[in-house]
């Protein structure tokens, strides 16, 4: 096998049960990549354990086009693991991540690449017109994710959830060194980049099939994000504890003074006590849950299992 020159551009796409989107995706993507023919490009699909005909369609594509490679996972590991699988395979100087459902138009890729070439390390897409395409139910959690990520990472971007993003080689190499399982790629990338830009990109409705994210998966992603990028929740607990003890100290002092001032007065203490007690019981559960969240994550990290298992890498021979 002749040593291939490094391609200029790698496009990485996670695929989980997207058989109805793959033909249209490839049609539009190949047209969008044509301007990069001279400098060289490659496309890496990860089949994240699809149960439909996706893998077969991808293998057919790879057979017809040598610049396509397919990383086949042995089961479903989730979107971010799938993207990682493709990133590890990508050889390009600039790496673009893209979703398969055509919500991010492949036609925007040249725009991202041009921005990177202006000297940025990471360029994120900022989805325009999301209101018309995603349900409120799907948008609200995203809003929350964005707000919390802005806080915890300290990088002010409009849209963290958009997976249409471009990275420089060095940023991807740094990300690949991170062994933690629960990672949120856009936030992780920003922690290794100096110059970050955002370009507005169009956003469409999912072309076919259903979103793979239910409420539960989104909540999980949110926990990933908060616990893997900051110790903020733990620190908040201590702050909360200090505030609460301060208040109860003041409260007891107040009661003591009241006793001295009105020695004859009676306070119906039982109900007050119950109210306060139940409040604290709630807080304790919250605190325990948060601690458990961290401990659970430590547990998964120390087991140090691989993030994914590749069954086979197809194509590119
Ligand atoms: N995906 C994946 N593994 C999963 C879930 C999703 O590889 O377990 C892929 C999916 O095929 C798509 C992308 O991740 O290319 C984004 O998924 P989806 O469109 O369902 O997410 P949403 O747009 O609702 O955030
Ligand atoms: Mg989608």
Short mmCIF file of C-alpha atoms and ligand atoms in Angstrom, two decimals:
data_model
loop_
_atom_site.label_atom_id
_atom_site.label_comp_id
_atom_site.label_asym_id
_atom_site.label_seq_id
_atom_site.Cartn_x
_atom_site.Cartn_y
_atom_site.Cartn_z
CA UNK A 1 0.00 0.00 0.00
CA UNK A 2 1.40 3.37 -1.03
CA UNK A 3 1.68 5.92 1.74
CA UNK A 4 -1.24 8.28 1.26
CA UNK A 5 -0.54 12.00 1.64
CA UNK A 6 -2.31 13.55 4.63
CA UNK A 7 -5.65 14.91 3.51
CA UNK A 8 -6.37 18.53 4.16
CA UNK A 9 -9.87 17.94 5.45
CA UNK A 10 -11.50 15.12 7.44
CA UNK A 11 -15.24 14.99 7.95
CA UNK A 12 -16.42 12.74 10.79
CA UNK A 13 -20.02 11.57 11.06
CA UNK A 14 -21.65 9.40 13.75
CA UNK A 15 -24.36 7.11 12.45
CA UNK A 16 -27.02 5.39 14.52
CA UNK A 17 -30.00 4.02 12.60
CA UNK A 18 -29.88 6.64 9.86
CA UNK A 19 -30.60 4.48 6.82
CA UNK A 20 -33.11 6.97 5.41
CA UNK A 21 -30.68 9.86 5.65
CA UNK A 22 -27.47 8.32 4.33
CA UNK A 23 -28.15 8.58 0.56
CA UNK A 24 -29.21 12.22 0.72
CA UNK A 25 -26.42 12.99 3.16
CA UNK A 26 -23.75 11.57 0.91
CA UNK A 27 -25.23 13.30 -2.16
CA UNK A 28 -25.03 16.70 -0.54
CA UNK A 29 -21.78 16.06 1.31
CA UNK A 30 -19.88 14.91 -1.77
CA UNK A 31 -21.00 18.04 -3.62
CA UNK A 32 -19.90 20.21 -0.71
CA UNK A 33 -16.49 18.50 -0.62
CA UNK A 34 -15.79 18.92 -4.33
CA UNK A 35 -14.01 22.29 -3.85
CA UNK A 36 -11.47 20.49 -1.63
CA UNK A 37 -10.64 17.82 -4.22
CA UNK A 38 -7.25 19.35 -4.99
CA UNK A 39 -6.16 19.62 -1.35
CA UNK A 40 -7.54 16.21 -0.41
CA UNK A 41 -10.38 15.15 1.87
CA UNK A 42 -11.67 12.05 3.61
CA UNK A 43 -14.93 11.13 5.26
CA UNK A 44 -15.06 8.87 8.30
CA UNK A 45 -18.36 7.40 9.36
CA UNK A 46 -18.79 5.63 12.67
CA UNK A 47 -21.49 3.03 12.69
CA UNK A 48 -22.57 3.20 16.31
CA UNK A 49 -24.19 -0.22 16.43
CA UNK A 50 -27.05 0.59 14.05
CA UNK A 51 -29.79 -2.01 13.89
CA UNK A 52 -31.07 -1.00 10.46
CA UNK A 53 -29.41 -1.08 7.04
CA UNK A 54 -27.07 1.86 7.82
CA UNK A 55 -23.91 -0.21 8.02
CA UNK A 56 -24.56 -1.90 4.71
CA UNK A 57 -25.23 1.43 3.01
CA UNK A 58 -22.01 2.84 4.44
CA UNK A 59 -19.98 -0.15 3.32
CA UNK A 60 -21.38 0.23 -0.19
CA UNK A 61 -20.34 3.88 -0.18
CA UNK A 62 -16.86 2.97 1.05
CA UNK A 63 -16.54 0.42 -1.71
CA UNK A 64 -17.32 2.99 -4.37
CA UNK A 65 -15.30 5.85 -2.87
CA UNK A 66 -11.82 5.12 -1.46
CA UNK A 67 -11.81 8.39 0.46
CA UNK A 68 -14.53 7.03 2.76
CA UNK A 69 -13.75 4.92 5.79
CA UNK A 70 -16.20 3.28 8.15
CA UNK A 71 -15.45 2.57 11.79
CA UNK A 72 -17.74 -0.22 12.91
CA UNK A 73 -18.54 -0.35 16.63
CA UNK A 74 -19.62 -3.65 18.10
CA UNK A 75 -22.63 -2.04 19.78
CA UNK A 76 -24.18 1.34 20.51
CA UNK A 77 -21.98 3.59 22.65
CA UNK A 78 -23.65 6.97 22.12
CA UNK A 79 -23.06 9.95 19.91
CA UNK A 80 -19.97 11.37 21.60
CA UNK A 81 -18.20 8.02 21.74
CA UNK A 82 -19.02 7.58 18.06
CA UNK A 83 -17.55 10.96 17.21
CA UNK A 84 -14.44 10.05 19.19
CA UNK A 85 -14.13 6.82 17.26
CA UNK A 86 -14.11 8.76 14.02
CA UNK A 87 -11.77 11.46 15.34
CA UNK A 88 -9.23 8.81 16.30
CA UNK A 89 -9.30 7.58 12.71
CA UNK A 90 -9.16 11.04 11.08
CA UNK A 91 -5.86 12.13 9.56
CA UNK A 92 -6.72 15.56 8.17
CA UNK A 93 -5.20 18.87 9.18
CA UNK A 94 -8.67 20.27 9.69
CA UNK A 95 -11.38 18.08 11.13
CA UNK A 96 -15.08 18.76 10.83
CA UNK A 97 -17.78 17.01 12.83
CA UNK A 98 -21.22 16.69 11.31
CA UNK A 99 -24.51 15.01 12.24
CA UNK A 100 -26.02 12.53 9.84
CA UNK A 101 -29.59 13.76 9.95
CA UNK A 102 -28.97 16.79 7.71
CA UNK A 103 -29.97 19.19 10.46
CA UNK A 104 -26.60 20.80 9.85
CA UNK A 105 -26.33 21.46 6.13
CA UNK A 106 -23.06 20.03 4.72
CA UNK A 107 -22.98 23.07 2.42
CA UNK A 108 -21.77 25.11 5.41
CA UNK A 109 -18.49 23.18 5.68
CA UNK A 110 -16.47 25.51 3.43
CA UNK A 111 -17.54 28.44 5.60
CA UNK A 112 -16.17 26.75 8.74
CA UNK A 113 -12.95 25.79 7.00
CA UNK A 114 -12.44 29.33 5.75
CA UNK A 115 -12.83 30.62 9.29
CA UNK A 116 -10.26 28.12 10.62
CA UNK A 117 -7.86 29.28 7.96
CA UNK A 118 -8.23 32.82 9.27
CA UNK A 119 -6.27 31.49 12.25
CA UNK A 120 -8.82 30.03 14.65
CA UNK A 121 -8.36 26.71 16.47
CA UNK A 122 -12.02 25.84 16.83
CA UNK A 123 -14.95 27.12 14.85
CA UNK A 124 -18.44 26.29 16.05
CA UNK A 125 -21.66 26.50 14.14
CA UNK A 126 -24.32 28.72 15.62
CA UNK A 127 -27.69 27.37 14.55
CA UNK A 128 -30.02 29.94 13.08
CA UNK A 129 -33.77 29.55 12.99
CA UNK A 130 -33.92 26.70 15.47
CA UNK A 131 -37.37 27.81 16.57
CA UNK A 132 -39.06 26.51 13.46
CA UNK A 133 -37.32 23.14 13.46
CA UNK A 134 -37.02 21.85 16.97
CA UNK A 135 -39.77 21.44 19.52
CA UNK A 136 -39.78 23.60 22.61
CA UNK A 137 -39.27 20.40 24.55
CA UNK A 138 -35.98 19.84 22.74
CA UNK A 139 -34.92 23.50 22.81
CA UNK A 140 -35.37 24.24 26.51
CA UNK A 141 -32.81 21.67 27.68
CA UNK A 142 -30.44 23.02 25.03
CA UNK A 143 -30.87 26.52 26.42
CA UNK A 144 -30.00 25.18 29.86
CA UNK A 145 -27.01 23.28 28.52
CA UNK A 146 -25.75 26.42 26.83
CA UNK A 147 -26.18 28.57 29.90
CA UNK A 148 -24.48 26.09 32.22
CA UNK A 149 -21.65 25.41 29.79
CA UNK A 150 -21.01 29.10 29.39
CA UNK A 151 -20.75 29.33 33.15
CA UNK A 152 -18.64 26.25 33.80
CA UNK A 153 -16.22 26.60 30.92
CA UNK A 154 -16.06 30.36 30.97
CA UNK A 155 -16.16 30.52 27.17
CA UNK A 156 -18.99 32.62 25.89
CA UNK A 157 -20.48 30.94 22.86
CA UNK A 158 -24.04 31.09 21.69
CA UNK A 159 -24.46 27.47 20.77
CA UNK A 160 -22.64 24.59 22.38
CA UNK A 161 -24.94 21.89 21.15
CA UNK A 162 -24.30 22.37 17.46
CA UNK A 163 -22.20 19.46 16.26
CA UNK A 164 -21.29 21.12 13.00
CA UNK A 165 -17.85 22.28 14.10
CA UNK A 166 -14.34 22.46 12.74
CA UNK A 167 -11.15 21.79 14.66
CA UNK A 168 -7.46 22.11 14.02
CA UNK A 169 -5.39 18.94 14.18
CA UNK A 170 -3.70 19.95 17.46
CA UNK A 171 -7.02 20.38 19.24
CA UNK A 172 -8.21 16.95 18.14
CA UNK A 173 -4.92 15.36 19.21
CA UNK A 174 -5.32 16.93 22.64
CA UNK A 175 -8.89 15.68 22.89
CA UNK A 176 -7.83 12.17 22.00
CA UNK A 177 -5.42 12.21 24.93
CA UNK A 178 -8.35 12.64 27.30
CA UNK A 179 -9.29 9.28 28.61
CA UNK A 180 -12.46 10.21 30.45
CA UNK A 181 -15.60 8.53 29.27
CA UNK A 182 -18.27 11.10 29.87
CA UNK A 183 -17.13 13.93 27.73
CA UNK A 184 -18.96 16.57 25.84
CA UNK A 185 -16.91 17.22 22.74
CA UNK A 186 -17.58 20.93 22.08
CA UNK A 187 -16.76 21.86 25.69
CA UNK A 188 -13.70 19.62 25.75
CA UNK A 189 -12.38 21.14 22.54
CA UNK A 190 -12.70 24.65 23.86
CA UNK A 191 -10.55 23.80 26.84
CA UNK A 192 -7.66 23.15 24.43
CA UNK A 193 -8.17 26.03 22.07
CA UNK A 194 -6.91 29.57 22.26
CA UNK A 195 -8.80 31.20 19.44
CA UNK A 196 -12.41 30.18 19.15
CA UNK A 197 -14.89 31.55 16.65
CA UNK A 198 -18.51 30.98 15.85
CA UNK A 199 -20.15 31.28 12.47
CA UNK A 200 -23.89 31.33 11.88
CA UNK A 201 -25.07 28.19 10.08
CA UNK A 202 -28.45 27.22 8.74
CA UNK A 203 -30.46 24.67 10.64
CA UNK A 204 -33.06 22.35 9.18
CA UNK A 205 -35.55 19.87 10.40
CA UNK A 206 -34.33 16.31 10.83
CA UNK A 207 -34.56 14.88 7.32
CA UNK A 208 -35.81 11.43 8.30
CA UNK A 209 -36.12 9.26 11.40
CA UNK A 210 -36.42 10.40 15.01
CA UNK A 211 -34.07 12.22 17.32
CA UNK A 212 -32.00 9.79 19.35
CA UNK A 213 -32.20 12.05 22.38
CA UNK A 214 -35.00 11.66 24.86
CA UNK A 215 -35.29 13.73 28.00
CA UNK A 216 -33.31 11.22 30.02
CA UNK A 217 -30.33 11.19 27.67
CA UNK A 218 -30.32 14.98 27.75
CA UNK A 219 -30.33 15.07 31.55
CA UNK A 220 -27.45 12.63 31.52
CA UNK A 221 -25.51 14.76 29.08
CA UNK A 222 -26.09 17.74 31.33
CA UNK A 223 -24.65 15.88 34.32
CA UNK A 224 -21.68 14.85 32.21
CA UNK A 225 -21.08 18.41 31.32
CA UNK A 226 -21.32 19.85 34.82
CA UNK A 227 -19.34 17.16 36.59
CA UNK A 228 -16.61 16.76 34.02
CA UNK A 229 -15.80 20.41 33.58
CA UNK A 230 -16.09 21.83 37.04
CA UNK A 231 -16.35 21.10 40.71
CA UNK A 232 -18.96 23.84 40.92
CA UNK A 233 -21.78 21.66 42.33
CA UNK A 234 -19.53 20.40 45.10
CA UNK A 235 -18.43 23.91 45.93
CA UNK A 236 -22.01 25.13 45.85
CA UNK A 237 -22.82 22.51 48.48
CA UNK A 238 -20.28 23.98 50.88
CA UNK A 239 -21.48 27.51 50.23
CA UNK A 240 -25.05 26.36 50.78
CA UNK A 241 -24.03 24.64 54.02
CA UNK A 242 -22.36 27.78 55.36
CA UNK A 243 -25.37 29.93 54.50
CA UNK A 244 -27.79 27.50 56.12
CA UNK A 245 -25.79 27.25 59.35
CA UNK A 246 -25.54 31.03 59.43
CA UNK A 247 -29.30 31.36 59.15
CA UNK A 248 -30.04 28.74 61.78
CA UNK A 249 -27.54 30.34 64.15
CA UNK A 250 -29.30 33.68 63.73
CA UNK A 251 -32.63 31.92 64.20
CA UNK A 252 -31.60 30.27 67.48
CA UNK A 253 -30.17 33.53 68.76
CA UNK A 254 -33.47 35.20 67.90
CA UNK A 255 -35.42 32.54 69.79
CA UNK A 256 -33.11 32.89 72.80
CA UNK A 257 -33.58 36.66 72.90
CA UNK A 258 -37.35 36.20 72.51
CA UNK A 259 -37.33 33.92 75.55
CA UNK A 260 -35.64 36.58 77.66
CA UNK A 261 -37.85 39.40 76.43
CA UNK A 262 -41.16 37.48 76.72
CA UNK A 263 -40.57 34.84 79.41
CA UNK A 264 -44.33 34.24 79.59
CA UNK A 265 -44.85 33.73 75.79
CA UNK A 266 -45.15 30.26 74.23
CA UNK A 267 -43.96 29.23 70.76
CA UNK A 268 -45.68 26.36 68.99
CA UNK A 269 -42.46 24.68 68.10
CA UNK A 270 -43.55 21.38 66.59
CA UNK A 271 -44.81 22.73 63.28
CA UNK A 272 -41.89 25.06 62.81
CA UNK A 273 -39.58 22.21 63.57
CA UNK A 274 -41.24 19.94 61.03
CA UNK A 275 -41.15 22.56 58.33
CA UNK A 276 -37.50 23.22 58.86
CA UNK A 277 -36.67 19.56 59.23
CA UNK A 278 -38.30 18.54 55.98
CA UNK A 279 -36.51 21.30 54.17
CA UNK A 280 -33.24 19.92 55.42
CA UNK A 281 -34.15 16.35 54.59
CA UNK A 282 -34.74 17.50 51.02
CA UNK A 283 -31.42 19.28 50.94
CA UNK A 284 -29.62 16.23 52.25
CA UNK A 285 -31.04 14.06 49.53
CA UNK A 286 -30.00 16.57 46.95
CA UNK A 287 -26.52 16.69 48.41
CA UNK A 288 -26.27 12.93 48.59
CA UNK A 289 -27.45 12.62 45.02
CA UNK A 290 -24.84 15.06 43.83
CA UNK A 291 -22.10 13.29 45.73
CA UNK A 292 -23.33 10.01 44.32
CA UNK A 293 -23.13 11.46 40.85
CA UNK A 294 -19.46 12.26 41.32
CA UNK A 295 -18.70 8.95 42.99
CA UNK A 296 -20.46 7.07 40.21
CA UNK A 297 -18.35 8.88 37.70
CA UNK A 298 -15.15 8.21 39.64
CA UNK A 299 -16.14 4.57 39.69
CA UNK A 300 -16.56 4.42 35.94
CA UNK A 301 -13.29 6.27 35.41
CA UNK A 302 -11.21 4.03 37.66
CA UNK A 303 -12.52 0.93 35.95
CA UNK A 304 -10.84 2.46 32.93
CA UNK A 305 -12.83 0.49 30.41
CA UNK A 306 -12.38 1.47 26.81
CA UNK A 307 -14.80 4.13 25.65
CA UNK A 308 -15.79 1.95 22.72
CA UNK A 309 -14.79 -1.23 20.95
CA UNK A 310 -14.10 -1.19 17.25
CA UNK A 311 -15.14 -4.31 15.45
CA UNK A 312 -13.52 -3.36 12.19
CA UNK A 313 -12.38 -0.36 10.17
CA UNK A 314 -13.55 -0.64 6.59
CA UNK A 315 -12.31 1.10 3.47
CA UNK A 316 -9.26 3.15 2.58
CA UNK A 317 -7.23 0.11 1.49
N1 LIG B 1 -26.01 9.17 17.17
C1 LIG B 1 -25.08 8.13 17.40
N2 LIG B 1 -25.28 7.32 18.48
C2 LIG B 1 -26.32 7.49 19.36
C3 LIG B 1 -27.22 8.57 19.13
C4 LIG B 1 -27.03 9.39 18.05
O1 LIG B 1 -24.15 7.95 16.65
O2 LIG B 1 -26.44 6.71 20.29
C5 LIG B 1 -25.81 10.06 16.01
C6 LIG B 1 -27.02 10.17 15.10
O3 LIG B 1 -27.03 9.16 14.13
C7 LIG B 1 -26.84 11.54 14.50
C8 LIG B 1 -26.17 12.32 15.62
O4 LIG B 1 -25.60 11.37 16.49
O5 LIG B 1 -25.96 11.53 13.39
C9 LIG B 1 -27.14 13.24 16.35
O6 LIG B 1 -28.26 12.54 16.81
P1 LIG B 1 -29.71 13.18 16.84
O7 LIG B 1 -29.99 13.87 15.55
O8 LIG B 1 -30.64 12.11 17.22
O9 LIG B 1 -29.57 14.23 18.02
P2 LIG B 1 -30.29 15.66 18.10
O10 LIG B 1 -30.14 16.34 16.77
O11 LIG B 1 -31.70 15.40 18.46
O12 LIG B 1 -29.50 16.35 19.17
MG1 LIG B 2 -30.34 15.78 14.99
#
